[in-house]
mmCIF file of C-alpha atoms and ligand atoms in Angstrom:
data_model
loop_
_atom_site.group_PDB
_atom_site.id
_atom_site.type_symbol
_atom_site.label_atom_id
_atom_site.label_comp_id
_atom_site.label_asym_id
_atom_site.label_seq_id
_atom_site.Cartn_x
_atom_site.Cartn_y
_atom_site.Cartn_z
ATOM 1 C CA MET Q 6 130.449 -79.819 39.477
ATOM 2 C CA THR Q 7 132.363 -82.910 40.653
ATOM 3 C CA ALA Q 8 136.044 -82.540 41.394
ATOM 4 C CA VAL Q 9 138.276 -84.841 39.350
ATOM 5 C CA PRO Q 10 140.663 -86.672 41.705
ATOM 6 C CA PRO Q 11 144.349 -86.092 40.931
ATOM 7 C CA ARG Q 12 146.155 -88.836 39.037
ATOM 8 C CA GLN Q 13 148.110 -91.015 41.467
ATOM 9 C CA MET Q 14 149.700 -93.715 39.315
ATOM 10 C CA GLY Q 15 152.991 -92.386 38.018
ATOM 11 C CA ALA Q 16 152.742 -89.047 39.871
ATOM 12 C CA LEU Q 17 156.303 -89.901 40.925
ATOM 13 C CA LEU Q 18 158.287 -91.949 38.438
ATOM 14 C CA VAL Q 19 161.903 -93.037 38.190
ATOM 15 C CA ARG Q 20 163.263 -94.244 34.894
ATOM 16 C CA LEU Q 21 166.483 -96.205 34.928
ATOM 17 C CA GLU Q 22 168.661 -97.315 32.096
ATOM 18 C CA ALA Q 23 169.412 -100.675 33.717
ATOM 19 C CA VAL Q 24 168.448 -102.400 36.935
ATOM 20 C CA THR Q 25 168.510 -105.982 38.205
ATOM 21 C CA SER Q 26 164.710 -105.932 38.423
ATOM 22 C CA THR Q 27 162.292 -103.006 38.779
ATOM 23 C CA ILE Q 28 160.816 -104.980 41.690
ATOM 24 C CA ASP Q 29 164.110 -104.699 43.608
ATOM 25 C CA ARG Q 30 164.213 -100.923 43.130
ATOM 26 C CA ALA Q 31 160.513 -100.577 43.962
ATOM 27 C CA ARG Q 32 160.987 -102.558 47.163
ATOM 28 C CA GLU Q 33 163.850 -100.295 48.275
ATOM 29 C CA TRP Q 34 161.801 -97.225 47.456
ATOM 30 C CA LEU Q 35 158.795 -98.621 49.297
ATOM 31 C CA HIS Q 36 160.906 -99.066 52.421
ATOM 32 C CA GLU Q 37 162.139 -95.494 52.047
ATOM 33 C CA GLY Q 38 158.473 -94.412 52.229
ATOM 34 C CA ALA Q 39 157.463 -94.028 48.561
ATOM 35 C CA SER Q 40 153.915 -92.807 48.147
ATOM 36 C CA HIS Q 41 151.067 -94.817 46.621
ATOM 37 C CA GLY Q 42 151.351 -94.785 42.816
ATOM 38 C CA SER Q 43 155.130 -94.287 42.607
ATOM 39 C CA VAL Q 44 156.526 -96.058 39.559
ATOM 40 C CA VAL Q 45 159.851 -97.617 38.557
ATOM 41 C CA ILE Q 46 160.554 -98.179 34.865
ATOM 42 C CA ALA Q 47 163.753 -99.640 33.454
ATOM 43 C CA GLU Q 48 164.946 -99.754 29.871
ATOM 44 C CA ARG Q 49 166.400 -103.182 30.557
ATOM 45 C CA GLN Q 50 166.647 -105.593 33.478
ATOM 46 C CA THR Q 51 169.700 -107.702 34.125
ATOM 47 C CA ALA Q 52 167.883 -110.176 36.399
ATOM 48 C CA GLY Q 53 164.210 -109.783 35.493
ATOM 49 C CA ARG Q 54 161.979 -112.405 37.019
ATOM 50 C CA GLY Q 55 158.647 -113.943 36.219
ATOM 51 C CA ARG Q 56 156.237 -116.093 38.158
ATOM 52 C CA ARG Q 57 157.600 -118.833 40.377
ATOM 53 C CA GLY Q 58 161.081 -117.307 40.295
ATOM 54 C CA ARG Q 59 161.519 -118.010 36.603
ATOM 55 C CA PRO Q 60 163.858 -115.688 34.721
ATOM 56 C CA TRP Q 61 162.130 -112.999 32.635
ATOM 57 C CA ALA Q 62 164.052 -111.901 29.557
ATOM 58 C CA SER Q 63 164.110 -108.095 29.649
ATOM 59 C CA PRO Q 64 166.232 -106.656 26.837
ATOM 60 C CA LYS Q 65 166.007 -103.043 25.698
ATOM 61 C CA GLY Q 66 162.762 -102.354 23.842
ATOM 62 C CA GLY Q 67 160.256 -103.665 26.378
ATOM 63 C CA LEU Q 68 158.097 -102.019 29.002
ATOM 64 C CA TRP Q 69 159.429 -103.231 32.350
ATOM 65 C CA MET Q 70 157.562 -101.523 35.141
ATOM 66 C CA SER Q 71 156.683 -101.807 38.841
ATOM 67 C CA VAL Q 72 153.999 -99.714 40.555
ATOM 68 C CA ILE Q 73 154.138 -99.174 44.308
ATOM 69 C CA THR Q 74 150.675 -99.275 45.850
ATOM 70 C CA ARG Q 75 149.203 -99.072 49.331
ATOM 71 C CA PRO Q 76 145.843 -100.790 48.795
ATOM 72 C CA GLY Q 77 144.530 -101.259 52.365
ATOM 73 C CA ILE Q 78 142.085 -103.909 51.097
ATOM 74 C CA GLU Q 79 141.089 -107.190 52.734
ATOM 75 C CA VAL Q 80 143.587 -109.974 51.999
ATOM 76 C CA GLU Q 81 140.816 -112.057 50.377
ATOM 77 C CA LYS Q 82 140.642 -109.434 47.624
ATOM 78 C CA ALA Q 83 144.379 -109.539 46.850
ATOM 79 C CA GLY Q 84 143.700 -111.437 43.617
ATOM 80 C CA LEU Q 85 142.042 -108.328 42.179
ATOM 81 C CA LEU Q 86 145.398 -106.526 42.188
ATOM 82 C CA GLY Q 87 146.920 -108.800 39.549
ATOM 83 C CA LEU Q 88 143.757 -108.692 37.486
ATOM 84 C CA ALA Q 89 143.721 -104.875 37.659
ATOM 85 C CA ILE Q 90 147.227 -104.366 36.323
ATOM 86 C CA ALA Q 91 146.700 -107.061 33.694
ATOM 87 C CA VAL Q 92 143.493 -105.382 32.470
ATOM 88 C CA ALA Q 93 145.211 -101.971 32.496
ATOM 89 C CA GLY Q 94 148.056 -103.460 30.456
ATOM 90 C CA ALA Q 95 145.799 -105.279 27.999
ATOM 91 C CA GLU Q 96 143.705 -102.171 27.325
ATOM 92 C CA ALA Q 97 146.814 -100.024 26.878
ATOM 93 C CA THR Q 98 148.404 -102.591 24.573
ATOM 94 C CA GLU Q 99 145.270 -102.776 22.476
ATOM 95 C CA ALA Q 100 145.124 -98.980 22.226
ATOM 96 C CA THR Q 101 148.716 -99.043 20.975
ATOM 97 C CA LEU Q 102 147.776 -101.639 18.361
ATOM 98 C CA GLY Q 103 144.810 -99.485 17.370
ATOM 99 C CA GLN Q 104 147.097 -96.505 16.995
ATOM 100 C CA ALA Q 105 149.403 -98.528 14.776
ATOM 101 C CA GLU Q 106 146.414 -99.406 12.619
ATOM 102 C CA ALA Q 107 145.252 -95.774 12.522
ATOM 103 C CA CYS Q 108 148.722 -94.758 11.327
ATOM 104 C CA GLY Q 109 148.422 -97.258 8.521
ATOM 105 C CA THR Q 110 151.302 -99.374 9.720
ATOM 106 C CA GLN Q 111 149.393 -102.633 9.690
ATOM 107 C CA THR Q 112 147.101 -104.164 7.126
ATOM 108 C CA GLY Q 113 143.699 -105.446 8.152
ATOM 109 C CA THR Q 114 144.519 -108.852 6.728
ATOM 110 C CA GLN Q 115 147.522 -109.220 8.980
ATOM 111 C CA ALA Q 116 145.450 -108.380 12.042
ATOM 112 C CA LYS Q 117 142.556 -110.620 11.075
ATOM 113 C CA ALA Q 118 144.908 -113.530 10.641
ATOM 114 C CA TYR Q 119 144.841 -113.785 14.451
ATOM 115 C CA GLY Q 120 141.137 -114.606 14.243
ATOM 116 C CA THR Q 121 140.337 -113.157 17.648
ATOM 117 C CA GLN Q 122 137.631 -110.765 16.483
ATOM 118 C CA SER Q 123 134.745 -111.336 14.175
ATOM 119 C CA GLY Q 124 131.930 -109.670 12.259
ATOM 120 C CA THR Q 125 131.335 -105.956 12.434
ATOM 121 C CA GLN Q 126 133.745 -105.484 15.296
ATOM 122 C CA ALA Q 127 136.553 -106.863 13.180
ATOM 123 C CA GLU Q 128 135.559 -104.453 10.416
ATOM 124 C CA ALA Q 129 135.686 -101.479 12.773
ATOM 125 C CA TYR Q 130 138.831 -102.491 14.663
ATOM 126 C CA PRO Q 131 140.899 -104.687 12.397
ATOM 127 C CA TYR Q 132 143.638 -105.472 14.883
ATOM 128 C CA PRO Q 133 143.897 -108.419 17.244
ATOM 129 C CA GLN Q 134 142.265 -108.269 20.654
ATOM 130 C CA VAL Q 135 144.618 -108.592 23.587
ATOM 131 C CA GLY Q 136 143.428 -111.549 25.650
ATOM 132 C CA LEU Q 137 144.057 -112.411 29.289
ATOM 133 C CA LYS Q 138 145.005 -115.878 30.425
ATOM 134 C CA TRP Q 139 144.558 -116.465 34.150
ATOM 135 C CA PRO Q 140 146.401 -115.635 36.276
ATOM 136 C CA ASN Q 141 148.966 -113.377 34.662
ATOM 137 C CA ASP Q 142 149.411 -113.588 30.911
ATOM 138 C CA LEU Q 143 148.663 -110.956 28.257
ATOM 139 C CA MET Q 144 148.032 -112.793 25.009
ATOM 140 C CA ILE Q 145 147.816 -111.923 21.344
ATOM 141 C CA GLY Q 146 146.236 -114.908 19.692
ATOM 142 C CA GLU Q 147 147.970 -117.967 21.115
ATOM 143 C CA LYS Q 148 151.140 -116.077 22.018
ATOM 144 C CA LYS Q 149 152.232 -114.347 25.180
ATOM 145 C CA VAL Q 150 153.036 -110.645 24.789
ATOM 146 C CA GLY Q 151 153.336 -109.799 28.486
ATOM 147 C CA GLY Q 152 152.894 -110.896 32.064
ATOM 148 C CA VAL Q 153 152.190 -109.484 35.499
ATOM 149 C CA LEU Q 154 153.495 -110.197 38.966
ATOM 150 C CA VAL Q 155 152.219 -109.018 42.365
ATOM 151 C CA ASP Q 156 154.291 -108.829 45.506
ATOM 152 C CA ALA Q 157 151.972 -108.123 48.451
ATOM 153 C CA GLN Q 158 152.546 -107.392 52.111
ATOM 154 C CA VAL Q 159 149.772 -108.313 54.542
ATOM 155 C CA GLU Q 160 149.240 -106.782 57.983
ATOM 156 C CA ALA Q 161 146.304 -107.564 60.257
ATOM 157 C CA GLY Q 162 144.291 -109.104 57.437
ATOM 158 C CA LEU Q 163 144.802 -106.160 55.082
ATOM 159 C CA VAL Q 164 147.080 -105.808 52.053
ATOM 160 C CA SER Q 165 149.095 -102.863 53.332
ATOM 161 C CA GLU Q 166 151.556 -102.630 50.435
ATOM 162 C CA ALA Q 167 151.752 -104.242 47.025
ATOM 163 C CA ILE Q 168 154.169 -103.891 44.147
ATOM 164 C CA LEU Q 169 152.287 -104.437 40.897
ATOM 165 C CA SER Q 170 154.682 -105.290 38.089
ATOM 166 C CA ILE Q 171 154.192 -105.772 34.410
ATOM 167 C CA GLY Q 172 156.396 -106.673 31.496
ATOM 168 C CA ILE Q 173 155.296 -106.156 27.880
ATOM 169 C CA ASN Q 174 157.329 -107.124 24.834
ATOM 170 C CA VAL Q 175 157.132 -103.964 22.765
ATOM 171 C CA ASN Q 176 160.024 -103.400 20.349
ATOM 172 C CA ILE Q 177 161.591 -106.798 20.700
ATOM 173 C CA ARG Q 178 162.293 -109.355 18.014
ATOM 174 C CA VAL Q 179 161.205 -112.814 19.063
ATOM 175 C CA GLU Q 180 164.537 -114.210 17.902
ATOM 176 C CA ASP Q 181 166.202 -112.021 20.548
ATOM 177 C CA LEU Q 182 164.300 -113.831 23.311
ATOM 178 C CA PRO Q 183 165.545 -117.109 24.855
ATOM 179 C CA GLN Q 184 165.048 -119.988 22.452
ATOM 180 C CA GLU Q 185 162.758 -121.940 24.777
ATOM 181 C CA ILE Q 186 160.074 -119.208 24.704
ATOM 182 C CA GLN Q 187 160.393 -118.121 21.074
ATOM 183 C CA ALA Q 188 157.551 -120.337 19.856
ATOM 184 C CA SER Q 189 155.115 -119.098 22.495
ATOM 185 C CA ALA Q 190 156.041 -115.396 22.663
ATOM 186 C CA THR Q 191 155.286 -112.356 20.568
ATOM 187 C CA SER Q 192 155.792 -108.585 20.697
ATOM 188 C CA LEU Q 193 154.084 -105.453 19.412
ATOM 189 C CA LEU Q 194 156.886 -105.077 16.898
ATOM 190 C CA GLU Q 195 156.194 -108.570 15.564
ATOM 191 C CA VAL Q 196 152.440 -107.935 15.369
ATOM 192 C CA THR Q 197 152.503 -104.468 13.808
ATOM 193 C CA GLY Q 198 155.773 -104.648 11.893
ATOM 194 C CA GLN Q 199 156.766 -101.261 13.371
ATOM 195 C CA ALA Q 200 158.366 -99.882 16.512
ATOM 196 C CA GLN Q 201 155.816 -98.549 19.015
ATOM 197 C CA SER Q 202 156.232 -95.916 21.714
ATOM 198 C CA VAL Q 203 157.035 -97.546 25.052
ATOM 199 C CA GLU Q 204 156.386 -94.197 26.800
ATOM 200 C CA GLU Q 205 152.878 -93.820 25.369
ATOM 201 C CA LEU Q 206 152.093 -97.393 26.316
ATOM 202 C CA ALA Q 207 153.262 -96.727 29.892
ATOM 203 C CA VAL Q 208 151.212 -93.526 30.167
ATOM 204 C CA ARG Q 209 148.062 -95.258 28.910
ATOM 205 C CA LEU Q 210 148.606 -98.184 31.260
ATOM 206 C CA LEU Q 211 148.991 -95.904 34.289
ATOM 207 C CA GLU Q 212 145.875 -93.930 33.325
ATOM 208 C CA ASN Q 213 143.941 -97.188 33.053
ATOM 209 C CA LEU Q 214 145.220 -98.341 36.435
ATOM 210 C CA ASP Q 215 144.169 -95.025 37.976
ATOM 211 C CA ASN Q 216 140.694 -95.492 36.515
ATOM 212 C CA LEU Q 217 140.464 -99.068 37.827
ATOM 213 C CA TRP Q 218 141.703 -98.245 41.321
ATOM 214 C CA PRO Q 219 138.248 -97.365 42.753
ATOM 215 C CA SER Q 220 137.192 -100.858 41.678
ATOM 216 C CA VAL Q 221 140.144 -102.397 43.569
ATOM 217 C CA LYS Q 222 139.013 -100.490 46.652
ATOM 218 C CA GLY Q 223 135.354 -101.325 45.988
ATOM 219 C CA ASP Q 224 133.723 -104.577 44.914
ATOM 220 C CA GLY Q 225 135.933 -105.246 41.891
ATOM 221 C CA THR Q 226 133.054 -105.245 39.419
ATOM 222 C CA ALA Q 227 134.698 -103.041 36.777
ATOM 223 C CA ILE Q 228 137.906 -105.094 36.890
ATOM 224 C CA LEU Q 229 136.068 -108.405 36.705
ATOM 225 C CA GLU Q 230 133.883 -107.279 33.804
ATOM 226 C CA ALA Q 231 136.912 -106.066 31.866
ATOM 227 C CA TRP Q 232 138.756 -109.314 32.596
ATOM 228 C CA ARG Q 233 135.785 -111.456 31.539
ATOM 229 C CA ASN Q 234 135.635 -109.629 28.200
ATOM 230 C CA ARG Q 235 139.212 -110.689 27.512
ATOM 231 C CA ASP Q 236 139.293 -114.087 29.220
ATOM 232 C CA THR Q 237 140.953 -116.575 26.865
ATOM 233 C CA LEU Q 238 140.240 -119.628 29.031
ATOM 234 C CA ILE Q 239 136.447 -119.606 29.379
ATOM 235 C CA GLY Q 240 134.982 -122.890 28.182
ATOM 236 C CA LYS Q 241 138.365 -124.482 27.611
ATOM 237 C CA GLU Q 242 139.633 -127.656 29.135
ATOM 238 C CA VAL Q 243 142.607 -126.840 31.300
ATOM 239 C CA MET Q 244 145.103 -128.579 33.490
ATOM 240 C CA VAL Q 245 145.918 -126.513 36.570
ATOM 241 C CA GLU Q 246 148.643 -126.992 39.113
ATOM 242 C CA GLU Q 247 148.024 -125.684 42.610
ATOM 243 C CA ALA Q 248 150.349 -126.410 45.545
ATOM 244 C CA GLY Q 249 151.902 -129.357 43.706
ATOM 245 C CA LYS Q 250 148.517 -130.919 42.850
ATOM 246 C CA MET Q 251 147.108 -131.229 39.340
ATOM 247 C CA LEU Q 252 143.468 -130.616 38.533
ATOM 248 C CA ALA Q 253 141.893 -131.092 35.116
ATOM 249 C CA GLY Q 254 138.619 -129.380 34.319
ATOM 250 C CA ARG Q 255 136.713 -126.908 32.236
ATOM 251 C CA ALA Q 256 137.419 -123.226 32.950
ATOM 252 C CA ARG Q 257 134.364 -121.185 33.912
ATOM 253 C CA GLY Q 258 135.954 -117.762 34.270
ATOM 254 C CA VAL Q 259 136.935 -115.836 37.390
ATOM 255 C CA ASP Q 260 134.872 -115.452 40.546
ATOM 256 C CA GLU Q 261 134.278 -112.233 42.503
ATOM 257 C CA LEU Q 262 137.734 -112.508 44.130
ATOM 258 C CA GLY Q 263 139.586 -113.121 40.888
ATOM 259 C CA ARG Q 264 140.038 -116.861 41.438
ATOM 260 C CA LEU Q 265 139.749 -119.309 38.557
ATOM 261 C CA ARG Q 266 136.501 -121.289 38.559
ATOM 262 C CA LEU Q 267 136.692 -124.838 37.252
ATOM 263 C CA ILE Q 268 134.247 -127.650 36.779
ATOM 264 C CA SER Q 269 135.793 -131.076 37.120
ATOM 265 C CA ASN Q 270 133.897 -134.374 37.336
ATOM 266 C CA GLU Q 271 130.696 -132.361 37.760
ATOM 267 C CA SER Q 272 132.042 -130.600 40.868
ATOM 268 C CA ASP Q 273 132.905 -126.917 41.131
ATOM 269 C CA TYR Q 274 136.367 -125.800 42.211
ATOM 270 C CA VAL Q 275 138.086 -122.458 42.675
ATOM 271 C CA VAL Q 276 141.823 -122.024 42.262
ATOM 272 C CA SER Q 277 143.427 -119.018 43.923
ATOM 273 C CA ALA Q 278 147.140 -119.435 43.368
ATOM 274 C CA GLY Q 279 147.656 -121.954 40.615
ATOM 275 C CA GLU Q 280 149.271 -122.144 37.251
ATOM 276 C CA VAL Q 281 147.512 -123.223 34.046
ATOM 277 C CA ILE Q 282 149.771 -125.932 32.654
ATOM 278 C CA SER Q 283 147.861 -126.734 29.486
ATOM 279 C CA VAL Q 284 144.809 -125.630 27.549
ATOM 280 C CA ARG Q 285 142.929 -127.872 25.177
ATOM 281 C CA GLY Q 286 140.027 -127.409 22.757
ATOM 282 C CA LEU Q 287 137.017 -125.184 23.094
ATOM 283 C CA TRP Q 288 133.634 -126.208 24.404
ATOM 284 C CA ASN Q 289 130.503 -124.474 23.315
ATOM 285 C CA GLU Q 290 128.660 -123.700 26.596
ATOM 286 C CA ASP Q 291 125.176 -123.862 25.016
ATOM 287 C CA SER Q 292 125.305 -126.976 22.920
ATOM 288 C CA GLN Q 293 127.938 -128.934 24.852
ATOM 289 C CA VAL Q 294 129.444 -129.657 21.465
ATOM 290 C CA ARG Q 295 133.184 -129.535 21.141
ATOM 291 C CA ALA Q 296 134.050 -126.754 18.717
ATOM 292 C CA GLU Q 297 137.655 -127.128 17.623
HETATM 293 C C1 BTN O 321 155.231 -113.683 34.260
HETATM 294 O O1 BTN O 321 154.454 -113.735 33.297
HETATM 295 O O2 BTN O 321 155.869 -114.680 34.628
HETATM 296 C C2 BTN O 321 155.392 -112.370 34.991
HETATM 297 C C3 BTN O 321 156.394 -111.482 34.322
HETATM 298 C C4 BTN O 321 156.610 -110.156 35.045
HETATM 299 C C5 BTN O 321 157.743 -109.362 34.425
HETATM 300 C C6 BTN O 321 157.869 -107.986 35.016
HETATM 301 S S1 BTN O 321 158.946 -106.927 34.110
HETATM 302 C C7 BTN O 321 158.880 -105.746 35.368
HETATM 303 C C8 BTN O 321 158.970 -106.508 36.661
HETATM 304 N N1 BTN O 321 160.344 -106.787 37.002
HETATM 305 C C9 BTN O 321 160.615 -108.086 37.007
HETATM 306 O O3 BTN O 321 161.720 -108.584 37.280
HETATM 307 N N2 BTN O 321 159.519 -108.787 36.670
HETATM 308 C C10 BTN O 321 158.381 -107.911 36.444
#
């Protein structure tokens, strides 16, 4: 008989009513010696932040969470950390949507309107798939439902500590978000028409992250496969900004280190720390015919 390793993610968890950012609290806790897998959750954040220091609207009703980790992996593999928490979040979000469907809170027609699943799969699971847009977006259809952020500390070529953070719009009305993101954002409440359990979502996410952790420590295969199944960019023409430079090309998925592969002017590129500025059209890989 094989022993089942104890769950680490969320073994210690603090839940706060309000905090500036869960990242701030996680950082303090990390410096106080918090163990791997300790988690900070807040009901609301007063100064939540997103990528590139952008503000992240965090009213009550969302899942705002930071996970303290001590990966001890080579710095080259740091990109897998963001992919891992994004995959864990996407799978948990989709399970929540599935639960909503099972409870009869959503009609199949509403889910299919997103057009992200087809054929028999759509018949069996008539709710939208949660997609992943490199490097950090959780998507439902064309809209962003969540995002991830990684804050890593490197010592002697190894990622010694990393705070993996995720924000998911759960029971939030889009009109309660800042006006400038209303057109591009969604929430589980908007998609299902019903409030969903933030606690259950958090528990599922942490279980998923626990299950993916051996892959973070190993060769990343499980994480990369799960990401590729949800990759919303593959085959699309994208404009990427990296270190102030713009690169236009066709997205070819992620490589073994979680970097975005691009083909531009018949040359291959990899982007490790960029931002996808725009996405256009869909190319059919086999026929080279634009399928819009
Ligand atoms: C992004 O898409 O720009 C990343 C968003 C990350 C938001 C989460 S919410 C929990 C944690 N605390 C923060 O202040 N930000 C992250």
